[in-house]
Short mmCIF file of C-alpha atoms in Angstrom, two decimals:
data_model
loop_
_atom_site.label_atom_id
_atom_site.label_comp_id
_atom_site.label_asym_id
_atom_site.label_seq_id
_atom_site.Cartn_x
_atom_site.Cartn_y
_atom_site.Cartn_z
CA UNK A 113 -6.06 0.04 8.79
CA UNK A 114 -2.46 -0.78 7.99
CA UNK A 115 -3.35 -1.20 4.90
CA UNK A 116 -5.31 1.70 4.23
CA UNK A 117 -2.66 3.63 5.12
CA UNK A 118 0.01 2.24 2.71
CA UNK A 119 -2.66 2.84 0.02
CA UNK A 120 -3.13 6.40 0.44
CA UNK A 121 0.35 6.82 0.95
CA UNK A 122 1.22 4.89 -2.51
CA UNK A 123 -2.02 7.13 -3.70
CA UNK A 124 -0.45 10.91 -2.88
CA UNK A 125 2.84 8.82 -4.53
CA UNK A 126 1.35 8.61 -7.59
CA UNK A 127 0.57 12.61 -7.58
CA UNK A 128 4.05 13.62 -5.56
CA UNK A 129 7.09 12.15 -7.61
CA UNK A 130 9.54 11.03 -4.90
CA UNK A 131 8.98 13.38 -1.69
CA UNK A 132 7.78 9.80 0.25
CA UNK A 133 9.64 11.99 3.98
CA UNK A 134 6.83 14.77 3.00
CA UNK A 135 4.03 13.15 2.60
CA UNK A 136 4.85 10.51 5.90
CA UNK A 137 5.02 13.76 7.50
CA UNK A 138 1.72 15.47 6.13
CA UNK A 139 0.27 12.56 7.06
CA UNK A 140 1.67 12.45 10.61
CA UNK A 141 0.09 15.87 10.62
CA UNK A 142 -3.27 15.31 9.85
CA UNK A 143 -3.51 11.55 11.67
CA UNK A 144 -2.08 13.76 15.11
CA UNK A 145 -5.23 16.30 14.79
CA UNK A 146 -2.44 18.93 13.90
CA UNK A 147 -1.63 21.27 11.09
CA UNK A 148 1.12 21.24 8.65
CA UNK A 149 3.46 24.73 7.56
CA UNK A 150 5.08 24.36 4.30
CA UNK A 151 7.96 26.27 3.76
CA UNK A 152 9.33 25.99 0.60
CA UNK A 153 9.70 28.27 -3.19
CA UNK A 154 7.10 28.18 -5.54
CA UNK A 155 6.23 25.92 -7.91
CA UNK A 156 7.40 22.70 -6.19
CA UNK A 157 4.20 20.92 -5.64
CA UNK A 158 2.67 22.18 -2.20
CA UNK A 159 -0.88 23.01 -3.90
CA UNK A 160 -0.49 19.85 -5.54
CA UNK A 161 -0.31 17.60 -2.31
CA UNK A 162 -2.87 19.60 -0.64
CA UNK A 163 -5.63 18.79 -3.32
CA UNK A 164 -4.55 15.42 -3.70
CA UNK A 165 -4.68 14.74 -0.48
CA UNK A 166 -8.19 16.36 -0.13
CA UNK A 167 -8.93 14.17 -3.35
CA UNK A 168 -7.79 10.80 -1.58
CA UNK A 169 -9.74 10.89 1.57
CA UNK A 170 -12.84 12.02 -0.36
CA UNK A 171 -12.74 15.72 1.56
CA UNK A 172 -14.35 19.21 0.47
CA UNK A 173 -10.68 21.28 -0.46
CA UNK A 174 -10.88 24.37 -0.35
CA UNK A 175 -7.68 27.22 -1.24
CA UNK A 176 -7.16 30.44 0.37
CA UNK A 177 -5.10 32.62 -1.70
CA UNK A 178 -3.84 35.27 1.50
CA UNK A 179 -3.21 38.45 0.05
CA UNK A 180 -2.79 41.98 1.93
CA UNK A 181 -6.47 43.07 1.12
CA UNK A 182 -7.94 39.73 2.71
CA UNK A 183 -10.22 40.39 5.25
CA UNK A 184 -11.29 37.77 8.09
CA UNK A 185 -14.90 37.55 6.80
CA UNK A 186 -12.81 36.24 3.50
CA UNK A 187 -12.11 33.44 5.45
CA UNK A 188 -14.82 32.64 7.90
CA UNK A 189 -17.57 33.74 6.33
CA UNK A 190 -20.19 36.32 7.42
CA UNK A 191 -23.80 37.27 8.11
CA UNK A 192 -25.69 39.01 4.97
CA UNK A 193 -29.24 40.44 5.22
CA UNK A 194 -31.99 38.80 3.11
CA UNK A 195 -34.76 41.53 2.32
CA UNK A 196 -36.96 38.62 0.97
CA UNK A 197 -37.15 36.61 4.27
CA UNK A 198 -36.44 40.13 6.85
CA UNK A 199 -33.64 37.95 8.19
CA UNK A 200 -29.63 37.64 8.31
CA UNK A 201 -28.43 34.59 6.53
CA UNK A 202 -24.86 32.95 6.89
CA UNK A 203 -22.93 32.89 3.85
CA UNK A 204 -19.79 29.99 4.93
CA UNK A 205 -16.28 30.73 3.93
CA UNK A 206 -13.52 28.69 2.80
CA UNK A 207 -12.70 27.50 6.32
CA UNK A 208 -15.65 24.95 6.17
CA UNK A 209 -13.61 22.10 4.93
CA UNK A 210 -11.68 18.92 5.27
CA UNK A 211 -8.69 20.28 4.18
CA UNK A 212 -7.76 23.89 3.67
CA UNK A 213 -4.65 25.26 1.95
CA UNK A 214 -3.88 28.77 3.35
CA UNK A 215 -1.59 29.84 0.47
CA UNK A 216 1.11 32.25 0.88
CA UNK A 217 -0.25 33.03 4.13
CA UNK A 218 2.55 35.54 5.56
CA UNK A 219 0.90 37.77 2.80
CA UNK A 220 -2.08 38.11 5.09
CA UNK A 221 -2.32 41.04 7.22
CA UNK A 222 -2.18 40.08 10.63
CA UNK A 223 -5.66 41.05 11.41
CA UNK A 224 -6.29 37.93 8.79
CA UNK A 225 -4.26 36.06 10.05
CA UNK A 226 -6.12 35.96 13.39
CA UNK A 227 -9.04 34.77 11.79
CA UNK A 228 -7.54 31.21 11.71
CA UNK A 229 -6.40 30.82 15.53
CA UNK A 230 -9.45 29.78 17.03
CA UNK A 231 -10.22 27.05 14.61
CA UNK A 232 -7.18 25.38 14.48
CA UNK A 233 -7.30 25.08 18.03
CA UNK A 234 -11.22 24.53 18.97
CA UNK A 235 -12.36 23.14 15.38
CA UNK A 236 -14.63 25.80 15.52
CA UNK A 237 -15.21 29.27 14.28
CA UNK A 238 -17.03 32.55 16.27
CA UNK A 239 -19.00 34.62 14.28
CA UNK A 240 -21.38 37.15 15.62
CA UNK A 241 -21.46 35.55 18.80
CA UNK A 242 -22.26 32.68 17.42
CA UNK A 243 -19.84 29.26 17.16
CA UNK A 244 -20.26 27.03 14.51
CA UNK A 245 -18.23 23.43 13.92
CA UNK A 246 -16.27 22.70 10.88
CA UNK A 247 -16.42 19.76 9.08
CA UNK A 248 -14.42 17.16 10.84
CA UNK A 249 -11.01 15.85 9.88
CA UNK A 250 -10.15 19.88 9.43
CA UNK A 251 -6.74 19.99 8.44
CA UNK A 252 -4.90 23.28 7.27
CA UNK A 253 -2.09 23.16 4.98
CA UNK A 254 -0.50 26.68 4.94
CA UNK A 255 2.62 27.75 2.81
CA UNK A 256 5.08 30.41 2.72
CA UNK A 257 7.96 32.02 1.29
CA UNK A 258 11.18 31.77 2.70
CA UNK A 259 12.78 34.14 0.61
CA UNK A 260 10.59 36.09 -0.64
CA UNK A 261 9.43 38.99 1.99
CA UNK A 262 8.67 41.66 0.42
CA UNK A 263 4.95 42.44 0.99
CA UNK A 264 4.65 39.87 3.83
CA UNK A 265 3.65 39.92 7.68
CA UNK A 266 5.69 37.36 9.23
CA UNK A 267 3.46 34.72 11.60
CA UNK A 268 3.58 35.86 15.19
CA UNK A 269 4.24 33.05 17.93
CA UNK A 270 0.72 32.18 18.80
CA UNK A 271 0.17 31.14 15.17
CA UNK A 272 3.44 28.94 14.65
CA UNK A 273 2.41 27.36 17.55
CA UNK A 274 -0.83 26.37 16.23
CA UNK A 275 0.50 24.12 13.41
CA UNK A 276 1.53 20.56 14.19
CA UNK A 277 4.63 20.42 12.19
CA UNK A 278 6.44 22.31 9.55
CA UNK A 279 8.51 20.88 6.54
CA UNK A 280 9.57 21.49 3.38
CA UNK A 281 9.57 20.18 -0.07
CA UNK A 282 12.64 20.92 -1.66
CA UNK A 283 13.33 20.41 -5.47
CA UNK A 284 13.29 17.18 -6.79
CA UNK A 285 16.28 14.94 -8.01
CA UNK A 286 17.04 14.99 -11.92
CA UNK A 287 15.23 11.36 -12.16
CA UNK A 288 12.34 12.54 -10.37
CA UNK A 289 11.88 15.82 -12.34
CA UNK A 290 12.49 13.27 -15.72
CA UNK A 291 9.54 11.27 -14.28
CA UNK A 292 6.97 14.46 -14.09
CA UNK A 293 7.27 15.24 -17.46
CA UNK A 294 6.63 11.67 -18.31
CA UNK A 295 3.21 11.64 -16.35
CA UNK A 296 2.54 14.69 -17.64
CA UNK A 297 3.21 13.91 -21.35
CA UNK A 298 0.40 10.22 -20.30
CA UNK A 299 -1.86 13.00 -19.41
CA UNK A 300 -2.27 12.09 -15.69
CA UNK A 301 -3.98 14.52 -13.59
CA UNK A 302 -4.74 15.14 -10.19
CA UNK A 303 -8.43 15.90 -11.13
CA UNK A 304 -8.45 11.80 -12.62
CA UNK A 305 -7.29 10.87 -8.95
CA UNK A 306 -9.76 8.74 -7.16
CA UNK A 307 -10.70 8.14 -3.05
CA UNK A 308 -9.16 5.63 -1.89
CA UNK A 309 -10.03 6.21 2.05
CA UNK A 310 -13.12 8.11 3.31
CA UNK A 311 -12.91 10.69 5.70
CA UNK A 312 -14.71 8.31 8.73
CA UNK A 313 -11.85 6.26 8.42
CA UNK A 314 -9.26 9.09 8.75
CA UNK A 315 -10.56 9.98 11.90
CA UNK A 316 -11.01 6.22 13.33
CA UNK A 317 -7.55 6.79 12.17
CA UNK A 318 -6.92 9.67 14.22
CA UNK A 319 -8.34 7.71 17.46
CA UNK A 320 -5.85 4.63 16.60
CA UNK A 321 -2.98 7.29 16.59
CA UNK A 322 -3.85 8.41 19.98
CA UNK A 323 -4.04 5.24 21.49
CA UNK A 324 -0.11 4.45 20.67
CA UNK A 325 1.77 3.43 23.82
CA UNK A 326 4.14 6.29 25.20
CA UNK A 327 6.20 4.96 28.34
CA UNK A 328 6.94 7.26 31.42
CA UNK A 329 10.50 7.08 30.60
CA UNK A 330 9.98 8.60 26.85
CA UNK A 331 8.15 11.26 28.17
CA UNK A 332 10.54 12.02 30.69
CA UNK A 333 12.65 12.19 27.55
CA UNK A 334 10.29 14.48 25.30
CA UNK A 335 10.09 16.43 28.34
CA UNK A 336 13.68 17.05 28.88
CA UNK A 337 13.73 18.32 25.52
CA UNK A 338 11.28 20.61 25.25
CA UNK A 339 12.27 22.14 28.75
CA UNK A 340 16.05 22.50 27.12
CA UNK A 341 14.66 24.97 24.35
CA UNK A 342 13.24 27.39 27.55
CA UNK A 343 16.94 27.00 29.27
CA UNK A 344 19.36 27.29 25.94
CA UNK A 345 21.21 30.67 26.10
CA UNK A 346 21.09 30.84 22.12
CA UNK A 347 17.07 31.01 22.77
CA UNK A 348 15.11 33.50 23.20
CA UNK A 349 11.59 31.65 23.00
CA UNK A 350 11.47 27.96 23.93
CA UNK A 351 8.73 25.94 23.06
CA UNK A 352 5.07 26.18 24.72
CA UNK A 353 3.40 23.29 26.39
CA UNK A 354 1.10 23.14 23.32
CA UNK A 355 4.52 22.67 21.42
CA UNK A 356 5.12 19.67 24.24
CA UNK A 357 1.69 18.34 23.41
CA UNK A 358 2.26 18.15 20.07
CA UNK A 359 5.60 16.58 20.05
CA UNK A 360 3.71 13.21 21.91
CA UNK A 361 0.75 13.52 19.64
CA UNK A 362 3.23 13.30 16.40
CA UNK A 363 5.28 10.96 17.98
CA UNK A 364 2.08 8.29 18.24
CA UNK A 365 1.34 9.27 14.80
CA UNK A 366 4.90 8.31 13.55
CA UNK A 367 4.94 5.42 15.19
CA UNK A 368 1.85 4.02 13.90
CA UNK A 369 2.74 5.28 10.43
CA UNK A 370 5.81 3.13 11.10
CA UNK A 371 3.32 -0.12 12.04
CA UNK A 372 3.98 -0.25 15.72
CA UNK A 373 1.49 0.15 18.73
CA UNK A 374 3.87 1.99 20.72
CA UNK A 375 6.73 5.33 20.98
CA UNK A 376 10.49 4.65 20.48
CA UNK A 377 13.14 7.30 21.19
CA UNK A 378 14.03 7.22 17.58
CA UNK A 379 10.48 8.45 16.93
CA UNK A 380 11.24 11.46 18.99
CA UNK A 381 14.44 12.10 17.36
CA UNK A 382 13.04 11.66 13.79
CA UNK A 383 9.97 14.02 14.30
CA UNK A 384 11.22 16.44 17.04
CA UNK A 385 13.42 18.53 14.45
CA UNK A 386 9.88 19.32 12.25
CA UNK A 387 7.44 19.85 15.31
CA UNK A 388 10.03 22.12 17.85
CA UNK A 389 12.13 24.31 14.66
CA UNK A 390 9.51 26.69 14.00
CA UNK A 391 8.42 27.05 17.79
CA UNK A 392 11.92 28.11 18.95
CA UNK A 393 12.97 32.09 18.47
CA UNK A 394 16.90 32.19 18.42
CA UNK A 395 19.12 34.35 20.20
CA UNK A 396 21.50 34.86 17.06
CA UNK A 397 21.58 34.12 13.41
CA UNK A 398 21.51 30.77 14.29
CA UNK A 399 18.97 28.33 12.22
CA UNK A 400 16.47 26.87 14.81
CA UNK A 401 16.97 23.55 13.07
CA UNK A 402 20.48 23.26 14.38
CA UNK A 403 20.02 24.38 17.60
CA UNK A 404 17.64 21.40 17.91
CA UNK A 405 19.90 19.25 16.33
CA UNK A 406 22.04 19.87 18.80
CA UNK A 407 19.77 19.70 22.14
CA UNK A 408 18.94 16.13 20.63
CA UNK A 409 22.57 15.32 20.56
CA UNK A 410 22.68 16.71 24.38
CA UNK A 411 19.95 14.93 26.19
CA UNK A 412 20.48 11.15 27.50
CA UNK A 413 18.27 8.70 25.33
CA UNK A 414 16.12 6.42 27.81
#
């Protein structure tokens, strides 16, 4: 399974010139059962590592382009009447996939919006009183903004808290933008990228992931933490128990992306900054990122 991993990662390498810290985390993401929030301009490659991810583990992709005039049945799908066969038939939305990309998703309404909380959580979707699985890994890749707001409904709490981790991009280095057009001008394309792991063996991966040992002391530690964020006077909104969840479940993922069967504190510390920033409302104009910079700098390291 080790080696699996380093091939996919050397895979979404070959699509993603030099963001190797993104994709680890993407796939920390997806290996935790968790979603990923990219925040990041346009045009830097977020659609990009969404399909070729979906492309790698041999997954049905499917994109979601969130606009105000979206509707939830846009997304989940909905019930249409058949006058041939007298009955209702369900017509499946985008949401029944591996991996979803919710782009620009702040440009949803919130009403849309809403339409995604119970299957992130549950893995399953409600319509009509009736609840129906989706396909199984579901991940959901969602991107926004950050400085573009005009036109946008900003995520309320319960949805930030429903994705694993959030990251971003950034642009890439002069060598790195040097090597795209050289791909580019070879004519590779994502659509020319093949599997290389099957979607069984992402979630035997997931099971491996949870199986990581954490020690009592380091989750006294990622405890301590996440109770700091609900005691800081620079915060208003600390961090749910959901949040403290998914620190653990990212930690095991890290770790084994790392090749070890078990937590270290510099695990915590590495991934705590991506899975706790976007949970955390601040008192002040004060980044979230730094205010958990600091609280790691604060608590005693078992």
């Amino acid at each position: 399974m080790r080696a699996r991993i380093e091939q996919l990662t050397q895979h979404l390498s070959l699509a993603i010139v030099g963001k190797q810290e993104a994709i680890q985390l993407v796939l920390v993401a997806l290996l935790s059962g968790g979603h990923a929030l990219l925040e990041d301009v346009p045009g830097v490659g977020k659609t990009l590592l969404a399909k070729s991810l979906a492309r790698s583990i041999n997954g049905k992709f499917q994109r979601l382009q969130c606009t105000p005039d979206l509707l939830p049945t846009d997304v989940t799908g909905t019930n249409i009447w058949n006058p041939r066969t007298g009955e209702f038939e369900f017509m499946a939305g985008p949401i029944f996939a591996n991996v979803l990309l919710a782009d620009e998703i702040n440009r949803a309404t919130p009403r849309t919006q809403s339409a995604l909380l119970e299957v992130m959580e549950e893995q399953q979707v409600t319509i009509d009183g009736v609840s129906r699985k989706v396909p199984t890994p579901f991940f959901v890749i969602a991107t926004q903004n950050p400085a573009e707001y005009q036109g946008t409904f900003p995520l309320p709490e319960a949805q930030m808290d429903r994705f694993a981790l959030s990251l971003s991009l950034g642009y890439p280095t002069e060598s790195e933008e040097l090597q795209m057009l050289e791909r580019l001008q070879s004519g590779q394309r994502v659509q020319d990228l093949p599997p290389c792991i099957s979607v069984e063996e992402i979630r035997e991966l997931q099971v491996l992931c949870s199986q990581v040992r954490v020690e009592s002391s380091l989750q006294h530690y990622i405890l301590n933490l996440v109770r700091s964020t609900r005691q800081d006077e620079e915060i208003l909104l600390g961090v749910s128990p959901r949040g403290t969840v998914a620190l653990q479940k990212a930690v095991q993922a890290f770790a084994f992306l790392e090749g070890r069967d078990y937590a270290i504190p510099d695990d915590v510390k590495a991934i705590a900054p991506h899975v706790l920033s976007h949970r955390i409302i601040a008192a002040s104009g004060i980044r979230s990122r730094i205010i958990v910079d600091r609280l790691l700098r604060s608590i005693a390291i078992p």
